[in-house]
PDB file of C-alpha atoms and ligand atoms in Angstrom:
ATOM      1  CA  UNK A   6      -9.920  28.442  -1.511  1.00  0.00           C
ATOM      2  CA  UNK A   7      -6.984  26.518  -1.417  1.00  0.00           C
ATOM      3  CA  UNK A   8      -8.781  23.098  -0.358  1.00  0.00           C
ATOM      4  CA  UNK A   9      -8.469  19.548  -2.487  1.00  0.00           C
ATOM      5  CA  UNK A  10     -10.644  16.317  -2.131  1.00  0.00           C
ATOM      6  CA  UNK A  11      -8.733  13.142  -4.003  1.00  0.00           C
ATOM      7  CA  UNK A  12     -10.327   9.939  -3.886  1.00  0.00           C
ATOM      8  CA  UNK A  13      -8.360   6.832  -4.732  1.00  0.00           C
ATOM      9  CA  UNK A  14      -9.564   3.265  -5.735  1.00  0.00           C
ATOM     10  CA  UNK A  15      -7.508   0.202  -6.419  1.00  0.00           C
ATOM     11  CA  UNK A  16      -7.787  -3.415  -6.041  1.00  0.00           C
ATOM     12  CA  UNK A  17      -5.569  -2.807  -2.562  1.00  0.00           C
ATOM     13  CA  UNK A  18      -7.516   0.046  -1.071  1.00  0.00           C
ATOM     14  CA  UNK A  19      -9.724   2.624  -1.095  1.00  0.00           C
ATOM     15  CA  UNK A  20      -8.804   6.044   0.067  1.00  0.00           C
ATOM     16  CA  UNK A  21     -10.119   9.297   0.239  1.00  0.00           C
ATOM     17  CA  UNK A  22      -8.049  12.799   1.348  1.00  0.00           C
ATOM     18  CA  UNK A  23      -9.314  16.176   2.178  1.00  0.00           C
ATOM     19  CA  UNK A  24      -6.775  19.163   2.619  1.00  0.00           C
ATOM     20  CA  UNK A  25      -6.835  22.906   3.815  1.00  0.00           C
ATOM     21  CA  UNK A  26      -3.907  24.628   3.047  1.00  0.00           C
ATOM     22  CA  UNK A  27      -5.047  27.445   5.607  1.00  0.00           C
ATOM     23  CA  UNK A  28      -6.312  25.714   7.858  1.00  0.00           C
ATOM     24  CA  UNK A  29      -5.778  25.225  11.718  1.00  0.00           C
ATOM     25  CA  UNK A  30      -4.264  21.830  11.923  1.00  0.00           C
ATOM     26  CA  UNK A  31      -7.638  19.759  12.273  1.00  0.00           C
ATOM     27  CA  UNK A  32      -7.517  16.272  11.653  1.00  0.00           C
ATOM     28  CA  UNK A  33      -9.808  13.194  11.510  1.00  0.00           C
ATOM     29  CA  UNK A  34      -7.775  10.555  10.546  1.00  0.00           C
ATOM     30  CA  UNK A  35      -8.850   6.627  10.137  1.00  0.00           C
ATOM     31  CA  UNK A  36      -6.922   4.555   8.124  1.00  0.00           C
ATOM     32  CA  UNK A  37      -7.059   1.092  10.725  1.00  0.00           C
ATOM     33  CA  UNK A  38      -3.825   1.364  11.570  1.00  0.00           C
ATOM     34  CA  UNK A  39      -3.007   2.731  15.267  1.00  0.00           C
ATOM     35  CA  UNK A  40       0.344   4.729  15.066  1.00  0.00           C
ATOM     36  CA  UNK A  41       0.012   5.717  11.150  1.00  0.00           C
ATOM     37  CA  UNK A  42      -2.757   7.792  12.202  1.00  0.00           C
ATOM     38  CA  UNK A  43      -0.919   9.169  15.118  1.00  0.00           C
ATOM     39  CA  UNK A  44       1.572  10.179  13.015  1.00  0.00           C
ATOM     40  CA  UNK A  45      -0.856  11.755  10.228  1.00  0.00           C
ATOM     41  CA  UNK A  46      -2.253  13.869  13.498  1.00  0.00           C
ATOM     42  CA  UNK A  47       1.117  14.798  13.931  1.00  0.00           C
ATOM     43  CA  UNK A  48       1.126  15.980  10.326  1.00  0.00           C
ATOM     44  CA  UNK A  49      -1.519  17.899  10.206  1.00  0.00           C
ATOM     45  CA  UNK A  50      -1.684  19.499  13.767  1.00  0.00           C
ATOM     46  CA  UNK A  51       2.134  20.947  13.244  1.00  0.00           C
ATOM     47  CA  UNK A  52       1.726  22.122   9.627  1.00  0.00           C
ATOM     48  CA  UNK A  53      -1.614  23.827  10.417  1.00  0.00           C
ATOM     49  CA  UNK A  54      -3.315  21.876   7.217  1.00  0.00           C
ATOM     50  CA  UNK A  55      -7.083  20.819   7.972  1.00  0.00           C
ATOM     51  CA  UNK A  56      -6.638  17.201   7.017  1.00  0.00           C
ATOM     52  CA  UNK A  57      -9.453  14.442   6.616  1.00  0.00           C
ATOM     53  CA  UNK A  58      -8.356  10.964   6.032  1.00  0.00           C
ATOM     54  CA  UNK A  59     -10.323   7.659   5.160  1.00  0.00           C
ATOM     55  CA  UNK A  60      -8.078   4.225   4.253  1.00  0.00           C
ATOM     56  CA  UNK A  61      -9.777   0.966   3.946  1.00  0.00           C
ATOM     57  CA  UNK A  62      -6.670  -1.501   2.506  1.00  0.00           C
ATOM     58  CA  UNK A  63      -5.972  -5.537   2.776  1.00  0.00           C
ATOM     59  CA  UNK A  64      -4.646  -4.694   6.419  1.00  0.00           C
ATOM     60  CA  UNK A  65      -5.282  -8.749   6.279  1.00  0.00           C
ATOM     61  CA  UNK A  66      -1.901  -8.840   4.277  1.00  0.00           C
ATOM     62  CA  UNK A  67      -0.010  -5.918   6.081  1.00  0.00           C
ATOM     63  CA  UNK A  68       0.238  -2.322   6.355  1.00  0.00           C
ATOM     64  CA  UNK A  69       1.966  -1.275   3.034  1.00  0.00           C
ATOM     65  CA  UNK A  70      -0.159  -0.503   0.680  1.00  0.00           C
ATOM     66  CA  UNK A  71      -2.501   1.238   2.799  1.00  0.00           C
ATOM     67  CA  UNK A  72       0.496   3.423   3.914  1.00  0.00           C
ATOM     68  CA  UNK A  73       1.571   4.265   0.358  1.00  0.00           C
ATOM     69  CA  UNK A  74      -1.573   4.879  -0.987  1.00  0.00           C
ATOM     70  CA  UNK A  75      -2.136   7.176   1.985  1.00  0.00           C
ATOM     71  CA  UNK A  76       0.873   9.180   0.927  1.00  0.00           C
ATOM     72  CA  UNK A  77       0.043   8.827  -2.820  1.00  0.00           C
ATOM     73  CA  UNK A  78      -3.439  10.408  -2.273  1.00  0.00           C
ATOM     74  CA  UNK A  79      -1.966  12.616   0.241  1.00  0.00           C
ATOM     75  CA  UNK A  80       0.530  14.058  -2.221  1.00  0.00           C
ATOM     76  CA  UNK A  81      -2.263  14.295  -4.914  1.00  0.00           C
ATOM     77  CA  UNK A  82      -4.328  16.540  -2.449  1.00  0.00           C
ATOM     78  CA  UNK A  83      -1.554  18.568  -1.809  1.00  0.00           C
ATOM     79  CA  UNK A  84      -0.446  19.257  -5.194  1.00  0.00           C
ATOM     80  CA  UNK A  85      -4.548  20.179  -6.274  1.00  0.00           C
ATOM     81  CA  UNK A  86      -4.815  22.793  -3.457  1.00  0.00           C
ATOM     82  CA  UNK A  87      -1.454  24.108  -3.990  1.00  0.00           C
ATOM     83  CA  UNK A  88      -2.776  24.841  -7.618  1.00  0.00           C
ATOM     84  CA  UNK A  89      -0.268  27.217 -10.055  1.00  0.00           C
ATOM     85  CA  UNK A  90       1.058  27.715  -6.064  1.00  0.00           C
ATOM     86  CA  UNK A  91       1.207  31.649  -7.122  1.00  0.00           C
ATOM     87  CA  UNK A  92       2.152  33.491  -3.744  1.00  0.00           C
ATOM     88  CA  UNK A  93       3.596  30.452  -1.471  1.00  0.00           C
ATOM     89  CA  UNK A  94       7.145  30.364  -0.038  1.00  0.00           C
ATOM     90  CA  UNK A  95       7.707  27.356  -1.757  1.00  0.00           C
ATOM     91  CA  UNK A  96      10.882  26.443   0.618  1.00  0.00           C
ATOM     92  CA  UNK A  97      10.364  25.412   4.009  1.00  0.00           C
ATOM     93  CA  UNK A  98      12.862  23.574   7.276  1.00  0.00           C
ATOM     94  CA  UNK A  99      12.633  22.676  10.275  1.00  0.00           C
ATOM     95  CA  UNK A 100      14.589  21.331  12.881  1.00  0.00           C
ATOM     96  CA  UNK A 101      13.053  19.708  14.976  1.00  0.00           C
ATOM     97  CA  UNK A 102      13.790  17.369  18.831  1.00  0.00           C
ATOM     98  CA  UNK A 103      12.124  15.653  20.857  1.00  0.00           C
ATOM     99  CA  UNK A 104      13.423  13.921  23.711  1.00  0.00           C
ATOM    100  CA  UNK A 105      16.550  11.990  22.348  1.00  0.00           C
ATOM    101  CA  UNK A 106      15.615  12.139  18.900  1.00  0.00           C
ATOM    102  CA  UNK A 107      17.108  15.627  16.506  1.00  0.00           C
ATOM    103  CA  UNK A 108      15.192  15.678  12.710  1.00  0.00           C
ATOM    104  CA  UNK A 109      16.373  17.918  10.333  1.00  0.00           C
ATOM    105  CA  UNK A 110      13.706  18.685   7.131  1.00  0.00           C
ATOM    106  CA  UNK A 111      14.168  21.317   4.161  1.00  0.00           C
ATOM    107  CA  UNK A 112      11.656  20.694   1.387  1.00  0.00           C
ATOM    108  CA  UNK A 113      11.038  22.823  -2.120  1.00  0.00           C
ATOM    109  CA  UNK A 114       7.625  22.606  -3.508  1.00  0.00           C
ATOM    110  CA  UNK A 115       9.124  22.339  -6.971  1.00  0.00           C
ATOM    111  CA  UNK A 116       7.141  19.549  -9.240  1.00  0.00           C
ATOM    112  CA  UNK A 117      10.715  18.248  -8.699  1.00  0.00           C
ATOM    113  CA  UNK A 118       9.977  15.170  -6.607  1.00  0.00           C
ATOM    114  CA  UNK A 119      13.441  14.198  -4.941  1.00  0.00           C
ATOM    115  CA  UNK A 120      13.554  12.272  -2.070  1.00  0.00           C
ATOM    116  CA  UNK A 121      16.683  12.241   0.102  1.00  0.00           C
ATOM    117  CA  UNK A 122      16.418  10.061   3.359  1.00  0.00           C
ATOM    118  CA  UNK A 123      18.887   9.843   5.389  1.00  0.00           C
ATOM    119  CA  UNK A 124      16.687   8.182   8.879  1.00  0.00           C
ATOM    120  CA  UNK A 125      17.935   4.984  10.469  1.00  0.00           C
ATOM    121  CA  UNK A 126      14.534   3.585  12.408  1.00  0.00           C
ATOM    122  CA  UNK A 127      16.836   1.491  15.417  1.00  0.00           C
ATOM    123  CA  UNK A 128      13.624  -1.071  15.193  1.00  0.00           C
ATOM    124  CA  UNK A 129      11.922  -2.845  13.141  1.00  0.00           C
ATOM    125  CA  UNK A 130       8.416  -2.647  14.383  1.00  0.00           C
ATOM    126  CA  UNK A 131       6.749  -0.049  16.644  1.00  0.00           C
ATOM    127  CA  UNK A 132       3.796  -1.665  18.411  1.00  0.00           C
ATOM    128  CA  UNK A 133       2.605  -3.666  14.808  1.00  0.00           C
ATOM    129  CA  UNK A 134       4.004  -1.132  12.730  1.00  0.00           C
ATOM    130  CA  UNK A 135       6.984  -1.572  10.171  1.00  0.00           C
ATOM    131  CA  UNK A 136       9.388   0.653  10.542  1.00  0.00           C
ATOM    132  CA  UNK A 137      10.821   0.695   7.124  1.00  0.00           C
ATOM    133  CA  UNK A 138       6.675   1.453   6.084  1.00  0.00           C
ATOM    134  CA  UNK A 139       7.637   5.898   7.410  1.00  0.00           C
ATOM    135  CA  UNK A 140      10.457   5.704   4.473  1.00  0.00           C
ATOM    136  CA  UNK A 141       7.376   4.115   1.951  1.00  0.00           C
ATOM    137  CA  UNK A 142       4.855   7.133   3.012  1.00  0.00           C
ATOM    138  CA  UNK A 143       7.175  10.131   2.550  1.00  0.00           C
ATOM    139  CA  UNK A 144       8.366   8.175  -0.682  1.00  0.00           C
ATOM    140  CA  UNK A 145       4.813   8.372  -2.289  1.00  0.00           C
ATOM    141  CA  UNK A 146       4.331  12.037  -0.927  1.00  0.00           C
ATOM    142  CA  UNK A 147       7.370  13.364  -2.637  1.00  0.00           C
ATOM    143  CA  UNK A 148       6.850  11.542  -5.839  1.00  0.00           C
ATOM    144  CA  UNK A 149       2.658  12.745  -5.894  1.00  0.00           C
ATOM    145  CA  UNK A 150       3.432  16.098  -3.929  1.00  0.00           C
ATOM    146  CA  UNK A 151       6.074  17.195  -6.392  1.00  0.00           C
ATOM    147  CA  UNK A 152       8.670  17.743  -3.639  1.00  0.00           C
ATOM    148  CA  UNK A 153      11.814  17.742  -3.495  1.00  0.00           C
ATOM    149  CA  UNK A 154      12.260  16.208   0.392  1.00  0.00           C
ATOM    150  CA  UNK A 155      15.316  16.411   2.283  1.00  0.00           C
ATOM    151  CA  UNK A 156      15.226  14.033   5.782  1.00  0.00           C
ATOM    152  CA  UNK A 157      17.690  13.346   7.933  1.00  0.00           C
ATOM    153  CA  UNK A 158      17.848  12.178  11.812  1.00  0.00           C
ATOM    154  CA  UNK A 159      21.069  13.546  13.539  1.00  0.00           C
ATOM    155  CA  UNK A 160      20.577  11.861  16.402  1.00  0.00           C
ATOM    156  CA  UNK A 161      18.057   9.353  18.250  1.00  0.00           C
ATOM    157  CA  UNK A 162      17.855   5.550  19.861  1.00  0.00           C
ATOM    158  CA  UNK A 163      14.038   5.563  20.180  1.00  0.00           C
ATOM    159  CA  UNK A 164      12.094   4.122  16.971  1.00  0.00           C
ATOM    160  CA  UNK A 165       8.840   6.066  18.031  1.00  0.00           C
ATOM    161  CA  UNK A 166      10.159   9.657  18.929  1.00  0.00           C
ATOM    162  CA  UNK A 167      12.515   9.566  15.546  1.00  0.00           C
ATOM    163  CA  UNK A 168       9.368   8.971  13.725  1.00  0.00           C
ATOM    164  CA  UNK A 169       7.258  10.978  15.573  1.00  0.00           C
ATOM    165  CA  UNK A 170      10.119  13.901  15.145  1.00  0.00           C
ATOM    166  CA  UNK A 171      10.534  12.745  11.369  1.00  0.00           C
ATOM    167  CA  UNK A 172       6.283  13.656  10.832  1.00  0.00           C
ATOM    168  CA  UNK A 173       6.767  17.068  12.848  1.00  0.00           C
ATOM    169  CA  UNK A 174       9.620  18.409  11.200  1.00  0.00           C
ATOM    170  CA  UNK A 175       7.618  17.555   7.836  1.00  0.00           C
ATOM    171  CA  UNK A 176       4.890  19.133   8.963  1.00  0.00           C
ATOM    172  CA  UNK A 177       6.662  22.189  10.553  1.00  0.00           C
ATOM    173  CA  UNK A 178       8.725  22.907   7.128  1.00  0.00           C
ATOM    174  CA  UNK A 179       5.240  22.585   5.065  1.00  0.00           C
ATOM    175  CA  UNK A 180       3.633  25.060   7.214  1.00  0.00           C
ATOM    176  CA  UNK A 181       6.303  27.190   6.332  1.00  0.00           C
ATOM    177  CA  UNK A 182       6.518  26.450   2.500  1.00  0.00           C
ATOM    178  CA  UNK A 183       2.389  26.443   1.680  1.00  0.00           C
ATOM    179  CA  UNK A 184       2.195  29.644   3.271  1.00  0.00           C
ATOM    180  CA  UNK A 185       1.418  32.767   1.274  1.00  0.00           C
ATOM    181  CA  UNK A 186       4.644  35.226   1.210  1.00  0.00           C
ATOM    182  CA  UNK A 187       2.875  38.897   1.806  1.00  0.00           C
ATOM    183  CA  UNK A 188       5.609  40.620   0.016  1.00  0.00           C
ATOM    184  CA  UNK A 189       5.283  38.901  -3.300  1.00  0.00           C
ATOM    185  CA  UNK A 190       1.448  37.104  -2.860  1.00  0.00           C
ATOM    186  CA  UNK A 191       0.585  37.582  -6.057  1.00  0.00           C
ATOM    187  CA  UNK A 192       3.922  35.858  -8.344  1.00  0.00           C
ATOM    188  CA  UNK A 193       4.609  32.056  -8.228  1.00  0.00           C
ATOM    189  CA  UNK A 194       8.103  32.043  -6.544  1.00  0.00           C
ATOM    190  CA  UNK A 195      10.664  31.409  -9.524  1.00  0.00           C
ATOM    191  CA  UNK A 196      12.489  33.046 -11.589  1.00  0.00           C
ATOM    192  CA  UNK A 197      10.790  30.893 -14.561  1.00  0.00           C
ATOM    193  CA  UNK A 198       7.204  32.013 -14.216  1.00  0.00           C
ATOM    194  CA  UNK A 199       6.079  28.409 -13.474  1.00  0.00           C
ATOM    195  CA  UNK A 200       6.363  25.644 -10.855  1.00  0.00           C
TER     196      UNK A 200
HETATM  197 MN1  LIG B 309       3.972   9.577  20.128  1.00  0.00          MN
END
């Protein structure tokens, strides 16, 4: 089964993630904090990983560490159930609209965590939400993940729908990437015998 449960504790918060690589894209998300977990349900729901999520930070100071430590744990989970990732397609991209807002994603599940972010957020708040707080999350998921993350928004005036957009094309090119390849499910994809 490739499923993960990480728990994380700090002084800042406490967090605990459950994955399913093979999921359907079900999601309970709670982390306190309105549009993160919109965006998480985005996550999941698009890249067809069951995804259970419980954040209890210092909301009392702001949203960052709670967003972080979301994507730290996050990454963790991901990188547990992906295991020695034998079988997966290891690349994945996506590009991905909606409404005025174009996202572009291509993503290697490498152990090479790389972030490249190329996303200007118009805003600096959505609702109570940072803006700059969607760079901090996928940040912490590359780094824990071990993926090398390529994001960049060709187009788009609307803080919410880049975002939103940003969180689907994600999702869309980890669906593709997690996913067993049936023509060579039983080698890990790369030409060194290891990832
Ligand atoms: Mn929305």
């Amino acid at each position: 089964m490739r499923t993960a449960k990480i728990t994380r504790k700090t002084a800042e918060t406490e967090i605990s993630v459950e994955v399913n690589l093979d999921g359907s894209g079900m999601y309970d998300m709670q982390t306190g904090i309105g549009f993160f977990d919109h965006m998480l349900d985005q996550l999941a729901r698009h890249s067809l990983i069951d995804m259970t999520i419980r954040a209890k930070g210092d909301l009392h100071i702001d949203d960052h560490h709670t967003v972080e430590d979301t994507g730290i744990a996050l990454g963790q989970a991901l990188a547990q159930a992906l295991g020695d990732k034998k079988g997966i397609r290891r690349y994945g991209a996506c590009l991905l609209p909606m409404d005025d807002a174009l996202v572009r994603c291509a993503l290697d599940l490498s152990a090479r965590p790389f972030l490249v972010w190329n996303v200007d957020l118009p805003t600096a708040k959505i609702g109570t939400f940072d803006t700059e707080l969607v760079r901090e999350f996928f940040q912490a998921l590359s780094t824990h993940g071990g993926i090398t993350l390529h994001v960049d928004a060709l187009h788009g005036f609307n803080s919410h729908h880049i975002a939103e957009a940003v969180f689907k094309s994600v999702a869309r090119a980890l669906r593709e990437a997690v996913e067993t390849d049936p023509r060579k499910a039983d080698a890990i994809p790369s030409t060194k015998g290891a990832l």
